[in-house]
Amino acid sequence: MILNRLCVAVFGLSLVSACSSLTANAQTLALVGGSVYASPDAAPLSDAVVLTANGVITAVGSRSELQIPSDAQVIDCAGKTVVAGFWNSHVHFSQAVWKNAGAAPAAPLAEHMQAMLTRWGFTTVWDLGSDGRDTLPLRRRVDSGEVPGPAIHTAGSIFPKDGHPAYLPAEIKLPEASAPEEAAQLARTYMGFGLDGVKLFTGSFKGTGKPVVNMDPGIAKAAVDVAHAAGKPVFAHPQNMAGVDAVIAAGVDIMAHTVPGEPVYSPEQIARFKQQGIALVPTLSLFATLPVAPDIATRLVATTVAQVKAFSDNGGPVLFGTDVGFTTYYDTTLEYELMHRALSARQILASLTTNPAQYFKAAKKGRVENGFDADVVVLDGDPIADVTNLAKVAYTIRAGKVIYQKH
């Protein structure tokens, strides 16, 4: 039965609250002397001070204008740049280290969280496929402050019939839908257990030289309708242009990848993306680091960069994401370099901050402004002058609490 296949994704989720929140850090934090970009399109404020208390930004201004409380924890940001906390809108908590995350010792979890996410400035992430028996207890421990880490949103996956991807172990039982009602049932189950969204494999890679298995748009739409009725977003792994067309037909919200090796999106597709408000997560470095010949990798990157440029030039929202956790290439430098072939430095910063905050309706995230959540990244250099400075993180701060500090 289809519910038996749900054990991979949802067993035990009812034991975990979906509404847990990070324990606030009551101490005042003062980031002093750096340049602050309040938003990607703002001019930098030099020699600035950012004050936070109880997980909220309480003041932003010039050091000459703001008084630093005597009891504040002061972080010297001279020569550094302060921006809003980063979102990674495509990650996975599926590696062996996350197994039994509810009971495993905290130290190895914190160490891997740092290597994979907090070291690179991420204060909020979207998990697009993992075992809920691990991810939701992990989220609970992160939100309690026991394991320093980002806010974790998680989505339940639905695959087409016979759509087990070649890159996932054959012994894993995946939730497949062969009819609209099966997809709707899966989505209802995910929503009932408090998941934050749904991920559809509208195209599933079966191996080199084998046909992609695509999800029927009617099946995809059945899941979309359930998620949207619950106010939750739907992601899709398109794989090919037929998968992209299914995204459009089904009303999916976010494409979790570009489509490597395929042509630029057609004018009709581009128009529908904008009309329907579809967002795109490029994951360019994923394709650049595939174990293929260099000339093939170059071609894959060229096609995906062209897709990002066409999508963005038409006004579509680009959301930063790397598929980290599936890929073990944690360094974000290459992703920034590849994105910069299609986007400006300010657009890339927006993909990390204001774009996801707006898209996912996180009204108090994405900006360094009074009253916003104290999710902040301190960088060693100016990211607008050199986009690779986005990967040079000195501090990652979530809800006013330092969750990563460079040593």
Short mmCIF file of C-alpha atoms in Angstrom, two decimals:
data_model
loop_
_atom_site.label_atom_id
_atom_site.label_comp_id
_atom_site.label_asym_id
_atom_site.label_seq_id
_atom_site.Cartn_x
_atom_site.Cartn_y
_atom_site.Cartn_z
CA MET A 1 0.00 0.00 0.00
CA ILE A 2 1.09 3.53 -0.66
CA LEU A 3 1.12 4.46 3.02
CA ASN A 4 3.67 1.72 3.71
CA ARG A 5 6.10 3.58 1.47
CA LEU A 6 5.81 6.67 3.64
CA CYS A 7 8.05 5.25 6.37
CA VAL A 8 11.09 6.75 4.70
CA ALA A 9 9.71 10.26 4.98
CA VAL A 10 7.22 10.60 7.80
CA PHE A 11 7.54 7.87 10.45
CA GLY A 12 7.45 9.47 13.84
CA LEU A 13 6.76 13.03 12.70
CA SER A 14 3.81 13.31 15.03
CA LEU A 15 6.25 13.28 17.94
CA VAL A 16 7.81 16.54 16.78
CA SER A 17 6.24 19.97 16.85
CA ALA A 18 6.40 21.78 13.52
CA CYS A 19 6.20 25.10 15.32
CA SER A 20 9.36 24.95 17.44
CA SER A 21 11.36 28.14 17.65
CA LEU A 22 14.97 28.94 18.41
CA THR A 23 15.59 29.83 22.00
CA ALA A 24 16.17 33.56 21.98
CA ASN A 25 19.50 34.94 23.08
CA ALA A 26 18.54 37.57 25.65
CA GLN A 27 21.98 39.23 25.68
CA THR A 28 22.44 42.32 23.57
CA LEU A 29 24.81 41.78 20.65
CA ALA A 30 26.65 44.71 19.05
CA LEU A 31 28.28 44.38 15.62
CA VAL A 32 30.58 47.37 15.52
CA GLY A 33 32.60 49.13 12.83
CA GLY A 34 31.69 47.23 9.69
CA SER A 35 29.94 48.28 6.50
CA VAL A 36 26.27 47.27 6.45
CA TYR A 37 24.13 46.45 3.43
CA ALA A 38 20.60 46.77 4.80
CA SER A 39 19.38 45.10 1.60
CA PRO A 40 20.95 44.05 -1.71
CA ASP A 41 19.91 47.26 -3.47
CA ALA A 42 20.99 49.62 -0.66
CA ALA A 43 24.17 51.65 -0.49
CA PRO A 44 26.51 50.42 2.26
CA LEU A 45 26.52 52.23 5.60
CA SER A 46 30.14 52.60 6.69
CA ASP A 47 31.51 52.38 10.25
CA ALA A 48 28.12 51.11 11.36
CA VAL A 49 26.63 49.48 14.42
CA VAL A 50 24.00 46.73 14.42
CA LEU A 51 22.36 46.04 17.80
CA THR A 52 20.28 42.95 18.55
CA ALA A 53 18.35 41.77 21.60
CA ASN A 54 16.00 38.86 22.18
CA GLY A 55 16.61 37.61 18.65
CA VAL A 56 15.59 40.88 16.96
CA ILE A 57 17.55 43.72 15.39
CA THR A 58 16.92 46.72 17.64
CA ALA A 59 19.02 49.41 15.92
CA VAL A 60 21.15 49.99 12.83
CA GLY A 61 23.13 53.17 12.36
CA SER A 62 26.42 55.00 12.32
CA ARG A 63 28.78 54.42 15.22
CA SER A 64 28.80 58.17 15.79
CA GLU A 65 25.02 58.12 16.31
CA LEU A 66 24.36 54.92 18.28
CA GLN A 67 25.32 54.24 21.86
CA ILE A 68 26.47 50.71 22.57
CA PRO A 69 24.93 49.29 25.76
CA SER A 70 27.49 48.61 28.49
CA ASP A 71 26.37 45.00 28.85
CA ALA A 72 26.50 44.19 25.11
CA GLN A 73 28.59 41.42 23.64
CA VAL A 74 30.69 43.36 21.13
CA ILE A 75 31.93 41.87 17.86
CA ASP A 76 34.54 43.98 16.10
CA CYS A 77 33.54 44.16 12.44
CA ALA A 78 36.14 46.70 11.31
CA GLY A 79 37.09 45.97 7.69
CA LYS A 80 34.20 43.54 7.36
CA THR A 81 30.73 43.67 5.77
CA VAL A 82 27.41 42.85 7.45
CA VAL A 83 24.50 41.46 5.42
CA ALA A 84 21.30 39.58 6.18
CA GLY A 85 21.43 35.86 6.95
CA PHE A 86 21.59 33.55 3.94
CA TRP A 87 18.98 31.07 2.74
CA ASN A 88 19.91 27.84 0.98
CA SER A 89 16.70 26.75 -0.72
CA HIS A 90 17.92 23.28 -1.69
CA VAL A 91 19.66 21.06 0.88
CA HIS A 92 19.37 17.49 2.16
CA PHE A 93 19.86 15.94 5.58
CA SER A 94 20.28 12.46 4.16
CA GLN A 95 23.92 11.64 4.91
CA ALA A 96 24.92 8.96 7.40
CA VAL A 97 25.86 11.53 10.05
CA TRP A 98 22.20 12.55 10.39
CA LYS A 99 20.96 9.03 11.13
CA ASN A 100 19.29 8.79 14.54
CA ALA A 101 19.72 12.55 14.87
CA GLY A 102 17.24 12.67 17.71
CA ALA A 103 19.49 10.64 20.01
CA ALA A 104 22.98 10.91 18.48
CA PRO A 105 25.66 12.88 20.36
CA ALA A 106 25.39 16.58 19.61
CA ALA A 107 29.08 17.18 18.86
CA PRO A 108 29.33 15.32 15.51
CA LEU A 109 26.02 16.82 14.40
CA ALA A 110 27.27 20.33 15.19
CA GLU A 111 30.58 19.65 13.46
CA HIS A 112 28.89 18.51 10.26
CA MET A 113 26.31 21.29 10.39
CA GLN A 114 29.19 23.75 10.48
CA ALA A 115 31.06 22.14 7.59
CA MET A 116 27.94 21.90 5.45
CA LEU A 117 25.91 25.02 6.29
CA THR A 118 26.77 27.47 9.06
CA ARG A 119 30.36 27.90 7.84
CA TRP A 120 28.86 29.35 4.64
CA GLY A 121 26.45 31.80 6.27
CA PHE A 122 23.19 29.86 6.11
CA THR A 123 20.62 30.82 8.73
CA THR A 124 17.58 29.29 6.97
CA VAL A 125 17.41 26.22 4.72
CA TRP A 126 14.89 24.17 2.79
CA ASP A 127 15.43 20.41 3.10
CA LEU A 128 14.07 18.90 -0.12
CA GLY A 129 14.15 15.23 0.73
CA SER A 130 15.35 13.28 3.76
CA ASP A 131 14.14 10.81 6.37
CA GLY A 132 11.72 12.63 8.65
CA ARG A 133 12.62 10.32 11.51
CA ASP A 134 15.99 12.08 11.48
CA THR A 135 15.31 15.57 10.13
CA LEU A 136 12.51 16.64 12.46
CA PRO A 137 14.27 15.54 15.66
CA LEU A 138 17.35 17.31 14.28
CA ARG A 139 15.27 20.44 13.74
CA ARG A 140 14.02 20.24 17.31
CA ARG A 141 17.59 20.04 18.65
CA VAL A 142 18.72 22.91 16.42
CA ASP A 143 15.81 25.11 17.48
CA SER A 144 16.53 24.41 21.16
CA GLY A 145 20.11 25.62 20.65
CA GLU A 146 21.61 22.22 21.45
CA VAL A 147 23.02 21.88 17.91
CA PRO A 148 24.00 25.25 16.36
CA GLY A 149 22.33 25.46 12.98
CA PRO A 150 19.91 27.19 10.63
CA ALA A 151 16.13 27.24 10.69
CA ILE A 152 15.08 24.08 8.84
CA HIS A 153 12.03 23.84 6.58
CA THR A 154 11.40 20.38 5.16
CA ALA A 155 9.42 19.02 2.21
CA GLY A 156 8.06 15.53 1.55
CA SER A 157 8.90 13.94 -1.81
CA ILE A 158 6.64 12.29 -4.38
CA PHE A 159 8.05 10.32 -7.32
CA PRO A 160 6.33 9.14 -10.51
CA LYS A 161 5.57 5.45 -10.89
CA ASP A 162 8.78 3.54 -11.72
CA GLY A 163 10.65 6.81 -11.18
CA HIS A 164 13.30 5.64 -8.73
CA PRO A 165 16.33 7.81 -9.69
CA ALA A 166 19.52 6.03 -10.72
CA TYR A 167 21.56 7.97 -8.14
CA LEU A 168 19.54 6.77 -5.12
CA PRO A 169 20.19 3.32 -3.62
CA ALA A 170 17.81 0.74 -5.06
CA GLU A 171 16.93 -0.63 -1.62
CA ILE A 172 15.36 2.66 -0.52
CA LYS A 173 11.59 2.50 -0.81
CA LEU A 174 10.39 5.78 -2.29
CA PRO A 175 6.85 7.22 -2.17
CA GLU A 176 5.53 6.93 -5.74
CA ALA A 177 2.21 8.09 -7.17
CA SER A 178 0.68 6.44 -10.22
CA ALA A 179 -2.66 8.28 -10.06
CA PRO A 180 -3.89 11.71 -8.92
CA GLU A 181 -5.54 10.37 -5.78
CA GLU A 182 -2.30 8.66 -4.70
CA ALA A 183 -0.43 11.96 -5.08
CA ALA A 184 -3.14 13.80 -3.18
CA GLN A 185 -3.06 11.18 -0.42
CA LEU A 186 0.68 11.52 -0.05
CA ALA A 187 0.46 15.31 0.06
CA ARG A 188 -2.34 15.16 2.65
CA THR A 189 -0.22 12.87 4.80
CA TYR A 190 2.75 15.22 4.59
CA MET A 191 0.58 18.18 5.47
CA GLY A 192 -1.01 16.27 8.33
CA PHE A 193 2.38 15.55 9.85
CA GLY A 194 3.32 19.21 9.74
CA LEU A 195 5.79 19.26 6.87
CA ASP A 196 6.45 22.64 5.30
CA GLY A 197 6.02 21.72 1.63
CA VAL A 198 6.07 19.08 -1.09
CA LYS A 199 8.70 18.16 -3.66
CA LEU A 200 7.62 16.48 -6.90
CA PHE A 201 9.91 14.64 -9.27
CA THR A 202 8.27 15.78 -12.49
CA GLY A 203 11.29 14.24 -14.21
CA SER A 204 13.33 11.35 -12.83
CA PHE A 205 16.78 10.38 -14.14
CA LYS A 206 17.03 6.62 -14.71
CA GLY A 207 20.61 6.49 -15.95
CA THR A 208 22.73 7.52 -18.92
CA GLY A 209 21.11 6.49 -22.17
CA LYS A 210 17.79 5.64 -20.51
CA PRO A 211 14.57 7.64 -20.92
CA VAL A 212 13.64 10.09 -18.19
CA VAL A 213 10.48 9.07 -16.34
CA ASN A 214 8.18 12.10 -16.20
CA MET A 215 5.25 12.66 -13.88
CA ASP A 216 1.88 13.18 -15.52
CA PRO A 217 0.81 16.82 -14.97
CA GLY A 218 -2.57 15.68 -13.65
CA ILE A 219 -0.86 13.62 -10.94
CA ALA A 220 1.41 16.54 -10.07
CA LYS A 221 -1.51 18.96 -9.92
CA ALA A 222 -3.36 16.76 -7.44
CA ALA A 223 -0.46 17.12 -4.99
CA VAL A 224 -0.10 20.83 -5.72
CA ASP A 225 -3.78 21.44 -4.97
CA VAL A 226 -3.50 19.78 -1.55
CA ALA A 227 -0.33 21.67 -0.62
CA HIS A 228 -1.72 25.00 -1.78
CA ALA A 229 -4.92 24.45 0.15
CA ALA A 230 -2.72 24.15 3.24
CA GLY A 231 -0.77 27.28 2.28
CA LYS A 232 2.41 25.32 1.57
CA PRO A 233 4.81 25.64 -1.41
CA VAL A 234 5.61 22.93 -3.93
CA PHE A 235 9.08 22.34 -5.40
CA ALA A 236 9.85 20.21 -8.45
CA HIS A 237 12.86 18.38 -9.82
CA PRO A 238 12.19 18.80 -13.57
CA GLN A 239 15.19 16.91 -15.13
CA ASN A 240 14.15 17.69 -18.72
CA MET A 241 11.88 20.07 -20.64
CA ALA A 242 8.92 17.71 -20.33
CA GLY A 243 9.40 17.99 -16.57
CA VAL A 244 9.46 21.78 -16.90
CA ASP A 245 6.21 21.70 -18.86
CA ALA A 246 4.68 19.56 -16.08
CA VAL A 247 5.80 22.20 -13.56
CA ILE A 248 3.90 24.84 -15.50
CA ALA A 249 0.80 22.73 -16.13
CA ALA A 250 0.54 21.59 -12.51
CA GLY A 251 1.09 25.02 -10.96
CA VAL A 252 4.31 24.11 -9.12
CA ASP A 253 5.90 27.04 -7.27
CA ILE A 254 9.66 26.44 -7.46
CA MET A 255 11.91 24.59 -9.88
CA ALA A 256 14.59 23.04 -7.67
CA HIS A 257 17.12 22.86 -10.52
CA THR A 258 17.89 24.22 -13.91
CA VAL A 259 17.86 21.58 -16.69
CA PRO A 260 21.43 20.68 -17.73
CA GLY A 261 22.08 19.92 -21.37
CA GLU A 262 18.72 21.28 -22.47
CA PRO A 263 18.23 24.48 -24.49
CA VAL A 264 17.24 27.82 -23.02
CA TYR A 265 13.63 27.94 -21.85
CA SER A 266 11.25 28.76 -24.69
CA PRO A 267 9.54 32.18 -24.88
CA GLU A 268 6.27 30.45 -24.01
CA GLN A 269 7.81 28.82 -20.92
CA ILE A 270 9.42 32.09 -19.85
CA ALA A 271 6.08 33.88 -20.16
CA ARG A 272 4.29 31.22 -18.09
CA PHE A 273 6.98 31.32 -15.39
CA LYS A 274 6.34 35.01 -14.89
CA GLN A 275 2.58 34.74 -15.18
CA GLN A 276 2.46 32.00 -12.54
CA GLY A 277 5.16 33.43 -10.26
CA ILE A 278 7.41 30.38 -10.55
CA ALA A 279 10.82 30.65 -8.87
CA LEU A 280 14.10 28.97 -9.85
CA VAL A 281 16.93 27.40 -7.82
CA PRO A 282 19.91 27.13 -10.23
CA THR A 283 22.26 24.59 -8.47
CA LEU A 284 24.90 25.38 -11.12
CA SER A 285 27.91 24.01 -9.23
CA LEU A 286 26.16 20.65 -8.94
CA PHE A 287 26.41 20.22 -12.70
CA ALA A 288 29.92 21.69 -12.88
CA THR A 289 31.23 19.04 -10.48
CA LEU A 290 29.57 15.95 -11.97
CA PRO A 291 31.96 13.04 -12.66
CA VAL A 292 31.95 13.63 -16.43
CA ALA A 293 34.50 14.70 -19.02
CA PRO A 294 35.49 18.39 -18.75
CA ASP A 295 33.98 19.27 -22.13
CA ILE A 296 30.65 17.77 -21.08
CA ALA A 297 30.69 19.66 -17.77
CA THR A 298 31.45 22.88 -19.66
CA ARG A 299 28.46 22.31 -21.93
CA LEU A 300 26.15 21.50 -19.01
CA VAL A 301 27.18 24.67 -17.21
CA ALA A 302 26.77 26.81 -20.32
CA THR A 303 23.21 25.60 -20.84
CA THR A 304 22.20 26.09 -17.22
CA VAL A 305 23.79 29.55 -16.99
CA ALA A 306 21.85 30.55 -20.13
CA GLN A 307 18.63 29.32 -18.51
CA VAL A 308 19.27 31.36 -15.36
CA LYS A 309 19.99 34.49 -17.38
CA ALA A 310 16.84 34.15 -19.49
CA PHE A 311 14.75 33.44 -16.40
CA SER A 312 16.15 36.37 -14.42
CA ASP A 313 16.13 38.83 -17.31
CA ASN A 314 12.39 38.21 -17.56
CA GLY A 315 11.93 39.14 -13.90
CA GLY A 316 11.68 35.67 -12.38
CA PRO A 317 12.75 35.23 -8.73
CA VAL A 318 16.03 33.31 -8.38
CA LEU A 319 16.59 31.50 -5.07
CA PHE A 320 20.07 30.36 -4.04
CA GLY A 321 20.53 26.62 -3.57
CA THR A 322 23.25 24.03 -3.99
CA ASP A 323 21.74 20.56 -3.35
CA VAL A 324 24.29 20.24 -0.55
CA GLY A 325 23.84 17.05 1.44
CA PHE A 326 23.33 15.20 -1.81
CA THR A 327 26.55 16.73 -3.11
CA THR A 328 29.44 16.91 -0.67
CA TYR A 329 30.86 19.99 -2.38
CA TYR A 330 30.19 22.37 0.48
CA ASP A 331 32.24 25.41 -0.59
CA THR A 332 29.85 27.96 -2.11
CA THR A 333 32.52 29.93 -4.01
CA LEU A 334 32.00 28.09 -7.31
CA GLU A 335 28.23 28.58 -7.18
CA TYR A 336 28.71 32.32 -6.80
CA GLU A 337 31.21 32.43 -9.65
CA LEU A 338 28.88 30.54 -11.98
CA MET A 339 25.82 32.56 -11.00
CA HIS A 340 27.81 35.73 -11.68
CA ARG A 341 27.95 34.73 -15.35
CA ALA A 342 24.20 35.40 -15.48
CA LEU A 343 23.47 37.71 -12.52
CA SER A 344 24.95 40.80 -10.91
CA ALA A 345 26.49 40.61 -7.45
CA ARG A 346 23.45 42.42 -6.02
CA GLN A 347 21.11 39.91 -7.69
CA ILE A 348 23.08 37.03 -6.17
CA LEU A 349 22.88 38.64 -2.73
CA ALA A 350 19.12 39.01 -3.28
CA SER A 351 18.87 35.28 -4.11
CA LEU A 352 20.32 34.60 -0.66
CA THR A 353 18.27 37.13 1.30
CA THR A 354 15.36 39.25 0.09
CA ASN A 355 14.14 36.92 -2.68
CA PRO A 356 13.53 33.87 -0.46
CA ALA A 357 12.24 35.99 2.42
CA GLN A 358 9.66 37.53 0.11
CA TYR A 359 8.87 34.33 -1.76
CA PHE A 360 8.33 32.25 1.38
CA LYS A 361 6.52 35.10 3.15
CA ALA A 362 9.10 35.46 5.93
CA ALA A 363 8.25 39.12 6.51
CA LYS A 364 10.90 39.71 9.18
CA LYS A 365 13.84 38.11 7.39
CA GLY A 366 16.13 39.09 4.53
CA ARG A 367 17.15 42.61 5.63
CA VAL A 368 19.38 44.21 8.24
CA GLU A 369 16.79 46.63 9.58
CA ASN A 370 15.27 47.59 12.91
CA GLY A 371 12.57 45.10 13.92
CA PHE A 372 13.78 42.31 11.64
CA ASP A 373 14.97 38.92 12.89
CA ALA A 374 18.60 39.05 13.99
CA ASP A 375 19.74 36.64 11.25
CA VAL A 376 22.99 38.20 10.09
CA VAL A 377 26.21 37.24 8.29
CA VAL A 378 29.52 39.04 8.81
CA LEU A 379 31.77 38.73 5.75
CA ASP A 380 35.51 39.35 5.48
CA GLY A 381 35.01 41.47 2.35
CA ASP A 382 32.49 43.45 0.33
CA PRO A 383 30.33 41.03 -1.73
CA ILE A 384 29.34 43.71 -4.23
CA ALA A 385 32.99 44.44 -5.04
CA ASP A 386 33.80 40.71 -5.33
CA VAL A 387 31.01 38.16 -5.33
CA THR A 388 33.30 35.42 -3.96
CA ASN A 389 33.39 37.37 -0.68
CA LEU A 390 29.94 35.87 -0.06
CA ALA A 391 31.79 32.64 0.77
CA LYS A 392 34.25 34.34 3.15
CA VAL A 393 32.19 34.17 6.32
CA ALA A 394 33.56 35.45 9.62
CA TYR A 395 30.37 35.05 11.69
CA THR A 396 26.98 33.48 11.15
CA ILE A 397 24.33 34.77 13.55
CA ARG A 398 20.84 33.35 13.89
CA ALA A 399 18.25 35.04 16.11
CA GLY A 400 21.02 37.09 17.71
CA LYS A 401 23.08 34.04 18.61
CA VAL A 402 26.45 33.24 17.03
CA ILE A 403 26.18 29.81 15.41
CA TYR A 404 29.50 30.00 13.54
CA GLN A 405 32.68 31.95 14.18
CA LYS A 406 35.79 31.69 12.05
CA HIS A 407 38.90 30.84 14.05
#
